[in-house]
Every structure is written in structure tokens, then in C-alpha cells.
PDB file of C-alpha atoms in Angstrom:
ATOM      1  CA  MET A   1      13.949  23.181  11.068  1.00  0.00           C
ATOM      2  CA  PHE A   2      14.600  20.195   8.700  1.00  0.00           C
ATOM      3  CA  ASP A   3      16.812  16.924   9.492  1.00  0.00           C
ATOM      4  CA  ILE A   4      17.716  15.472   6.468  1.00  0.00           C
ATOM      5  CA  ALA A   5      18.999  12.022   8.309  1.00  0.00           C
ATOM      6  CA  VAL A   6      15.603  11.368  10.070  1.00  0.00           C
ATOM      7  CA  PHE A   7      13.952  12.201   6.382  1.00  0.00           C
ATOM      8  CA  GLY A   8      16.290  10.221   4.558  1.00  0.00           C
ATOM      9  CA  SER A   9      16.042   7.179   6.850  1.00  0.00           C
ATOM     10  CA  LEU A  10      12.388   7.089   7.251  1.00  0.00           C
ATOM     11  CA  PHE A  11      11.758   7.905   3.138  1.00  0.00           C
ATOM     12  CA  LEU A  12      14.104   4.932   2.167  1.00  0.00           C
ATOM     13  CA  THR A  13      12.512   2.829   5.113  1.00  0.00           C
ATOM     14  CA  LEU A  14       9.187   3.486   3.589  1.00  0.00           C
ATOM     15  CA  PHE A  15      10.410   3.155  -0.042  1.00  0.00           C
ATOM     16  CA  VAL A  16      11.307  -0.367   0.782  1.00  0.00           C
ATOM     17  CA  ILE A  17       8.329  -1.408   2.370  1.00  0.00           C
ATOM     18  CA  MET A  18       5.522   0.356   0.033  1.00  0.00           C
ATOM     19  CA  ASP A  19       7.875  -0.374  -2.861  1.00  0.00           C
ATOM     20  CA  PRO A  20       6.519   1.967  -5.681  1.00  0.00           C
ATOM     21  CA  PRO A  21       8.242  -0.285  -8.526  1.00  0.00           C
ATOM     22  CA  GLY A  22       6.586  -3.453  -7.073  1.00  0.00           C
ATOM     23  CA  ILE A  23       3.283  -2.003  -6.717  1.00  0.00           C
ATOM     24  CA  THR A  24       3.154  -1.223 -10.733  1.00  0.00           C
ATOM     25  CA  PRO A  25       2.166  -4.659 -11.890  1.00  0.00           C
ATOM     26  CA  ILE A  26      -0.431  -5.200  -9.488  1.00  0.00           C
ATOM     27  CA  PHE A  27      -1.835  -1.489  -9.973  1.00  0.00           C
ATOM     28  CA  LEU A  28      -1.871  -2.526 -13.493  1.00  0.00           C
ATOM     29  CA  ALA A  29      -3.379  -5.558 -13.015  1.00  0.00           C
ATOM     30  CA  LEU A  30      -6.051  -4.573 -10.367  1.00  0.00           C
ATOM     31  CA  THR A  31      -7.145  -1.567 -12.837  1.00  0.00           C
ATOM     32  CA  ALA A  32      -6.818  -3.432 -16.159  1.00  0.00           C
ATOM     33  CA  GLY A  33      -9.820  -2.942 -18.406  1.00  0.00           C
ATOM     34  CA  ARG A  34     -11.053   0.632 -16.947  1.00  0.00           C
ATOM     35  CA  PRO A  35     -10.696   3.959 -19.136  1.00  0.00           C
ATOM     36  CA  ALA A  36      -7.613   5.727 -18.377  1.00  0.00           C
ATOM     37  CA  LYS A  37      -9.423   8.584 -16.762  1.00  0.00           C
ATOM     38  CA  VAL A  38     -10.753   6.156 -14.280  1.00  0.00           C
ATOM     39  CA  GLN A  39      -7.292   4.323 -13.551  1.00  0.00           C
ATOM     40  CA  LYS A  40      -5.630   7.807 -12.922  1.00  0.00           C
ATOM     41  CA  ARG A  41      -8.537   8.704 -10.543  1.00  0.00           C
ATOM     42  CA  MET A  42      -7.903   5.232  -8.592  1.00  0.00           C
ATOM     43  CA  ALA A  43      -4.059   5.962  -8.461  1.00  0.00           C
ATOM     44  CA  PHE A  44      -5.209   9.213  -6.854  1.00  0.00           C
ATOM     45  CA  GLN A  45      -7.716   7.726  -4.304  1.00  0.00           C
ATOM     46  CA  ALA A  46      -5.315   4.636  -3.410  1.00  0.00           C
ATOM     47  CA  VAL A  47      -2.438   7.137  -2.687  1.00  0.00           C
ATOM     48  CA  CYS A  48      -5.057   9.240  -0.580  1.00  0.00           C
ATOM     49  CA  VAL A  49      -6.436   6.382   1.432  1.00  0.00           C
ATOM     50  CA  ALA A  50      -2.987   5.150   2.121  1.00  0.00           C
ATOM     51  CA  GLY A  51      -2.060   8.558   3.330  1.00  0.00           C
ATOM     52  CA  GLY A  52      -4.741   8.886   5.527  1.00  0.00           C
ATOM     53  CA  VAL A  53      -4.408   5.653   7.164  1.00  0.00           C
ATOM     54  CA  ILE A  54      -0.805   6.595   7.935  1.00  0.00           C
ATOM     55  CA  THR A  55      -1.387   9.881   8.994  1.00  0.00           C
ATOM     56  CA  VAL A  56      -4.077   8.642  11.573  1.00  0.00           C
ATOM     57  CA  PHE A  57      -2.057   5.769  12.819  1.00  0.00           C
ATOM     58  CA  GLY A  58       1.051   8.365  12.959  1.00  0.00           C
ATOM     59  CA  LEU A  59      -0.785  10.348  15.254  1.00  0.00           C
ATOM     60  CA  LEU A  60      -3.014   7.780  17.196  1.00  0.00           C
ATOM     61  CA  GLY A  61      -1.314   4.541  16.600  1.00  0.00           C
ATOM     62  CA  HIS A  62      -0.633   3.434  20.018  1.00  0.00           C
ATOM     63  CA  GLN A  63      -4.055   4.352  21.410  1.00  0.00           C
ATOM     64  CA  ILE A  64      -5.937   2.761  18.472  1.00  0.00           C
ATOM     65  CA  LEU A  65      -4.027  -0.602  18.788  1.00  0.00           C
ATOM     66  CA  ALA A  66      -4.464  -0.449  22.668  1.00  0.00           C
ATOM     67  CA  TYR A  67      -8.132   0.510  22.514  1.00  0.00           C
ATOM     68  CA  LEU A  68      -9.121  -2.289  20.214  1.00  0.00           C
ATOM     69  CA  HIS A  69      -6.501  -4.636  21.840  1.00  0.00           C
ATOM     70  CA  VAL A  70      -4.674  -5.480  18.676  1.00  0.00           C
ATOM     71  CA  SER A  71      -1.048  -6.531  18.459  1.00  0.00           C
ATOM     72  CA  VAL A  72       1.150  -5.710  15.628  1.00  0.00           C
ATOM     73  CA  PRO A  73       1.470  -9.355  14.674  1.00  0.00           C
ATOM     74  CA  ALA A  74      -2.343  -9.783  14.514  1.00  0.00           C
ATOM     75  CA  LEU A  75      -2.616  -6.779  12.321  1.00  0.00           C
ATOM     76  CA  MET A  76       0.161  -8.267   9.677  1.00  0.00           C
ATOM     77  CA  ILE A  77      -1.618 -11.870   9.886  1.00  0.00           C
ATOM     78  CA  ALA A  78      -5.116  -9.983   8.874  1.00  0.00           C
ATOM     79  CA  GLY A  79      -3.271  -7.793   6.133  1.00  0.00           C
ATOM     80  CA  GLY A  80      -1.782 -11.080   5.186  1.00  0.00           C
ATOM     81  CA  LEU A  81      -5.016 -13.002   4.698  1.00  0.00           C
ATOM     82  CA  LEU A  82      -6.674 -10.190   3.149  1.00  0.00           C
ATOM     83  CA  LEU A  83      -3.874  -9.919   0.279  1.00  0.00           C
ATOM     84  CA  LEU A  84      -4.023 -13.570  -0.197  1.00  0.00           C
ATOM     85  CA  LEU A  85      -7.791 -13.602  -1.046  1.00  0.00           C
ATOM     86  CA  ILE A  86      -7.371 -10.892  -3.542  1.00  0.00           C
ATOM     87  CA  ALA A  87      -4.137 -12.824  -5.139  1.00  0.00           C
ATOM     88  CA  LEU A  88      -6.289 -15.900  -5.653  1.00  0.00           C
ATOM     89  CA  ASP A  89      -8.803 -13.568  -7.679  1.00  0.00           C
ATOM     90  CA  LEU A  90      -5.993 -12.377  -9.592  1.00  0.00           C
ATOM     91  CA  LEU A  91      -4.469 -15.794 -10.475  1.00  0.00           C
ATOM     92  CA  THR A  92      -7.949 -17.618 -11.053  1.00  0.00           C
ATOM     93  CA  GLY A  93      -9.066 -14.515 -13.363  1.00  0.00           C
ATOM     94  CA  LYS A  94     -12.060 -14.090 -11.571  1.00  0.00           C
ATOM     95  CA  THR A  95     -14.121 -11.184 -13.033  1.00  0.00           C
ATOM     96  CA  ASP A  96     -17.483 -11.675 -11.733  1.00  0.00           C
ATOM     97  CA  GLU A  97     -17.680  -8.430  -9.400  1.00  0.00           C
ATOM     98  CA  PRO A  98     -19.676  -5.676 -10.567  1.00  0.00           C
ATOM     99  CA  GLN A  99     -17.653  -3.029 -12.307  1.00  0.00           C
ATOM    100  CA  GLN A 100     -18.817  -0.313  -9.748  1.00  0.00           C
ATOM    101  CA  THR A 101     -18.218  -2.263  -6.890  1.00  0.00           C
ATOM    102  CA  LYS A 102     -14.567  -3.147  -8.052  1.00  0.00           C
ATOM    103  CA  ASP A 103     -13.775   0.570  -8.823  1.00  0.00           C
ATOM    104  CA  VAL A 104     -14.322   1.303  -5.261  1.00  0.00           C
ATOM    105  CA  ASN A 105     -12.677  -1.552  -3.805  1.00  0.00           C
ATOM    106  CA  VAL A 106      -9.603  -1.711  -6.032  1.00  0.00           C
ATOM    107  CA  ALA A 107      -8.515   1.973  -4.732  1.00  0.00           C
ATOM    108  CA  LEU A 108      -9.637   1.448  -1.004  1.00  0.00           C
ATOM    109  CA  VAL A 109      -8.741  -2.318  -0.739  1.00  0.00           C
ATOM    110  CA  PRO A 110      -6.197  -3.706  -1.497  1.00  0.00           C
ATOM    111  CA  LEU A 111      -4.298  -0.581  -2.929  1.00  0.00           C
ATOM    112  CA  GLY A 112      -4.897   1.937  -0.289  1.00  0.00           C
ATOM    113  CA  MET A 113      -4.706  -0.930   2.578  1.00  0.00           C
ATOM    114  CA  PRO A 114      -3.104  -3.188   3.089  1.00  0.00           C
ATOM    115  CA  LEU A 115      -0.901  -3.070  -0.091  1.00  0.00           C
ATOM    116  CA  LEU A 116       0.447   0.677   0.454  1.00  0.00           C
ATOM    117  CA  ALA A 117      -0.604   1.086   4.001  1.00  0.00           C
ATOM    118  CA  GLY A 118       0.175  -2.283   5.399  1.00  0.00           C
ATOM    119  CA  PRO A 119       1.191  -3.069   8.799  1.00  0.00           C
ATOM    120  CA  GLY A 120       5.031  -2.639   7.896  1.00  0.00           C
ATOM    121  CA  ALA A 121       4.512   0.992   6.733  1.00  0.00           C
ATOM    122  CA  ILE A 122       1.910   1.871   9.932  1.00  0.00           C
ATOM    123  CA  VAL A 123       4.525   0.265  12.418  1.00  0.00           C
ATOM    124  CA  SER A 124       7.488   2.164  10.711  1.00  0.00           C
ATOM    125  CA  VAL A 125       5.670   5.458  10.886  1.00  0.00           C
ATOM    126  CA  ILE A 126       4.359   4.985  14.600  1.00  0.00           C
ATOM    127  CA  LEU A 127       7.902   4.448  15.788  1.00  0.00           C
ATOM    128  CA  ALA A 128       9.215   7.531  13.628  1.00  0.00           C
ATOM    129  CA  VAL A 129       6.909   9.692  15.118  1.00  0.00           C
ATOM    130  CA  GLN A 130       7.580   8.372  18.695  1.00  0.00           C
ATOM    131  CA  LYS A 131      11.260   8.854  18.055  1.00  0.00           C
ATOM    132  CA  ALA A 132      11.241  12.339  16.602  1.00  0.00           C
ATOM    133  CA  ASP A 133      12.628  14.957  18.788  1.00  0.00           C
ATOM    134  CA  GLY A 134      11.146  18.588  18.912  1.00  0.00           C
ATOM    135  CA  VAL A 135       9.561  20.302  15.872  1.00  0.00           C
ATOM    136  CA  THR A 136      12.700  19.636  13.562  1.00  0.00           C
ATOM    137  CA  GLY A 137      12.115  15.819  13.975  1.00  0.00           C
ATOM    138  CA  GLN A 138       8.180  15.755  13.563  1.00  0.00           C
ATOM    139  CA  VAL A 139       8.523  18.056  10.482  1.00  0.00           C
ATOM    140  CA  SER A 140      11.604  16.019   8.770  1.00  0.00           C
ATOM    141  CA  VAL A 141       9.114  12.436   9.558  1.00  0.00           C
ATOM    142  CA  TRP A 142       5.779  14.209   7.977  1.00  0.00           C
ATOM    143  CA  SER A 143       7.859  15.535   5.011  1.00  0.00           C
ATOM    144  CA  ALA A 144       9.295  11.969   4.320  1.00  0.00           C
ATOM    145  CA  ILE A 145       5.906  10.261   4.599  1.00  0.00           C
ATOM    146  CA  LEU A 146       4.528  13.310   2.258  1.00  0.00           C
ATOM    147  CA  ALA A 147       7.267  12.647  -0.199  1.00  0.00           C
ATOM    148  CA  ILE A 148       6.918   8.785  -0.298  1.00  0.00           C
ATOM    149  CA  HIS A 149       3.178   8.983  -1.111  1.00  0.00           C
ATOM    150  CA  VAL A 150       3.825  11.507  -4.088  1.00  0.00           C
ATOM    151  CA  VAL A 151       6.600   9.134  -5.517  1.00  0.00           C
ATOM    152  CA  LEU A 152       3.822   6.403  -5.400  1.00  0.00           C
ATOM    153  CA  TRP A 153       1.111   8.545  -6.827  1.00  0.00           C
ATOM    154  CA  LEU A 154       3.839   9.271  -9.676  1.00  0.00           C
ATOM    155  CA  VAL A 155       4.466   5.825 -10.160  1.00  0.00           C
ATOM    156  CA  MET A 156       1.095   4.623 -10.530  1.00  0.00           C
ATOM    157  CA  ARG A 157      -0.124   7.415 -12.416  1.00  0.00           C
ATOM    158  CA  TYR A 158       2.657   7.077 -15.151  1.00  0.00           C
ATOM    159  CA  SER A 159       2.527   3.306 -15.116  1.00  0.00           C
ATOM    160  CA  LEU A 160      -0.469   3.502 -17.442  1.00  0.00           C
ATOM    161  CA  LEU A 161       1.790   4.218 -20.070  1.00  0.00           C
ATOM    162  CA  ILE A 162       3.057   0.417 -20.088  1.00  0.00           C
ATOM    163  CA  ILE A 163      -0.672  -0.651 -20.982  1.00  0.00           C
ATOM    164  CA  ARG A 164      -0.209   0.926 -24.525  1.00  0.00           C
ATOM    165  CA  VAL A 165       2.756  -1.222 -25.413  1.00  0.00           C
ATOM    166  CA  ILE A 166       1.944  -4.602 -23.896  1.00  0.00           C
ATOM    167  CA  LYS A 167      -1.956  -4.516 -25.095  1.00  0.00           C
ATOM    168  CA  ASP A 168      -4.322  -6.787 -23.760  1.00  0.00           C
ATOM    169  CA  GLY A 169      -2.278 -10.322 -24.054  1.00  0.00           C
ATOM    170  CA  GLY A 170       0.380  -8.457 -21.982  1.00  0.00           C
ATOM    171  CA  VAL A 171      -2.434  -7.383 -19.471  1.00  0.00           C
ATOM    172  CA  VAL A 172      -3.528 -10.961 -18.713  1.00  0.00           C
ATOM    173  CA  LEU A 173       0.266 -11.635 -18.308  1.00  0.00           C
ATOM    174  CA  VAL A 174       0.753  -9.027 -15.677  1.00  0.00           C
ATOM    175  CA  THR A 175      -2.325 -10.152 -14.004  1.00  0.00           C
ATOM    176  CA  ARG A 176      -1.175 -13.434 -13.365  1.00  0.00           C
ATOM    177  CA  LEU A 177       2.280 -12.049 -12.538  1.00  0.00           C
ATOM    178  CA  ALA A 178       0.789  -9.926  -9.864  1.00  0.00           C
ATOM    179  CA  GLY A 179      -1.033 -12.594  -8.664  1.00  0.00           C
ATOM    180  CA  MET A 180       1.829 -14.649  -7.739  1.00  0.00           C
ATOM    181  CA  MET A 181       3.963 -11.763  -6.469  1.00  0.00           C
ATOM    182  CA  LEU A 182       0.912 -10.670  -4.155  1.00  0.00           C
ATOM    183  CA  SER A 183       0.462 -14.160  -3.075  1.00  0.00           C
ATOM    184  CA  ALA A 184       3.977 -14.369  -1.951  1.00  0.00           C
ATOM    185  CA  ILE A 185       4.062 -10.780  -0.394  1.00  0.00           C
ATOM    186  CA  ALA A 186       0.677 -12.133   1.337  1.00  0.00           C
ATOM    187  CA  VAL A 187       2.005 -15.557   2.626  1.00  0.00           C
ATOM    188  CA  GLN A 188       5.419 -13.838   3.825  1.00  0.00           C
ATOM    189  CA  GLN A 189       3.309 -11.129   5.966  1.00  0.00           C
ATOM    190  CA  ILE A 190       1.484 -14.117   7.517  1.00  0.00           C
ATOM    191  CA  ILE A 191       4.696 -15.966   8.227  1.00  0.00           C
ATOM    192  CA  ASN A 192       6.229 -12.641   9.698  1.00  0.00           C
ATOM    193  CA  GLY A 193       3.070 -12.063  12.032  1.00  0.00           C
ATOM    194  CA  VAL A 194       3.019 -15.969  13.161  1.00  0.00           C
ATOM    195  CA  THR A 195       6.830 -15.614  13.794  1.00  0.00           C
ATOM    196  CA  GLN A 196       6.409 -12.396  16.006  1.00  0.00           C
ATOM    197  CA  VAL A 197       3.525 -14.320  18.046  1.00  0.00           C
ATOM    198  CA  ILE A 198       5.805 -17.194  18.778  1.00  0.00           C
ATOM    199  CA  GLN A 199       8.745 -15.199  19.718  1.00  0.00           C
ATOM    200  CA  GLY A 200       6.438 -13.203  22.004  1.00  0.00           C
ATOM    201  CA  GLY A 201       5.112 -16.114  23.517  1.00  0.00           C
TER     202      GLY A 201
END
């Protein structure tokens, strides 16, 4: 009832796309200045949001995109633009957003989506679910999806220990670094989307 090859292939693909180690500085930057309890809750919320989005698209991805007349490249470009806006805020050090709003937004956007449940992860899951043969294949695919989300939660949950070491000055540095990384990810995502539009045309 379990196909280790299918599980391993999808898990590795999602690991590379969702990048648990790479999400650490971004998570620390976006949640900096909040109590540890709030940060832990936000890590859990972000993973739940990502898992929910991935699950919905895994089950109904083709139907949703077809109904909305949205192509995958358009999804990639929109996600890239959204990430770029967040990255600019991190780079310029904007902190004028109300704390309560930030608590909600950071867990949902950009952490839950499109950072974790981005276009790449969504498309990979849609294709994996479509290609999975029988009950064994489906169990393996959904087990891989669950496993990568557990890994993401553990990485973000325990990355909070880093804050105790780097202190406030380090947090500022990590925030700027995260902004640079996030802007690069955003630009690359936009480029990939535009390239697919050109190739498709």
C-alpha cells in the first residue's frame, strides 16, 4: 500500500521547491519582534495554510484553474509580484503596518502562500496526483505532501533558537538578507512565468 519511489520523488521535488532551510531567514525576518509564543503559532498557521492550499489544488487544481481561466504562468507571475512587494518592505525596513494585521498577514501571506504553497509546489502536486496509479500511488503522494509540511513546521518552529544567539542587530541583518533573497526569488518566478508565456505563444 506504499510506493517508496513515488514518495521519495515527490518529497525531494517539494523539498527543493519549498526549501525548508531557505525559508528560515525569511521566517525569522517576517516574525521578528514578536513574542516566541506568537512566532510558534505563526509557524503552525503558515504550514496549515500551505497544506490547505496544496490539498485543495491537489484535489481540484485543474478544475479551479480552468474555471477561473487562469494559466500556470499567470499564477507564477502574480505570485512573483506579490513576493516582490513583501521583499521591498523587508529591504526598506517598513514597519508602519499595525501589529495585529501583520500577525495575520505574515502567517497567511507571504509565508503560507505564495512562499510555501507557491506556483511550483502547486503544479508539482497537481501533476503528481494526476499521475499516481491506484490507491498505493495516491497514499504515497499524500504521505509525501504531509511529510514535507511536517519538516517545514519543525524547521520554522526550531529556527526561533537562532534569534537568541543573533540578538537585535542580527535580526536587522537577517531581515535585509531575507529581503534580498526574497526579491531574487520573486524576480526569478516572474521571469519563469514570462518565459512560459513566450514559449506557449
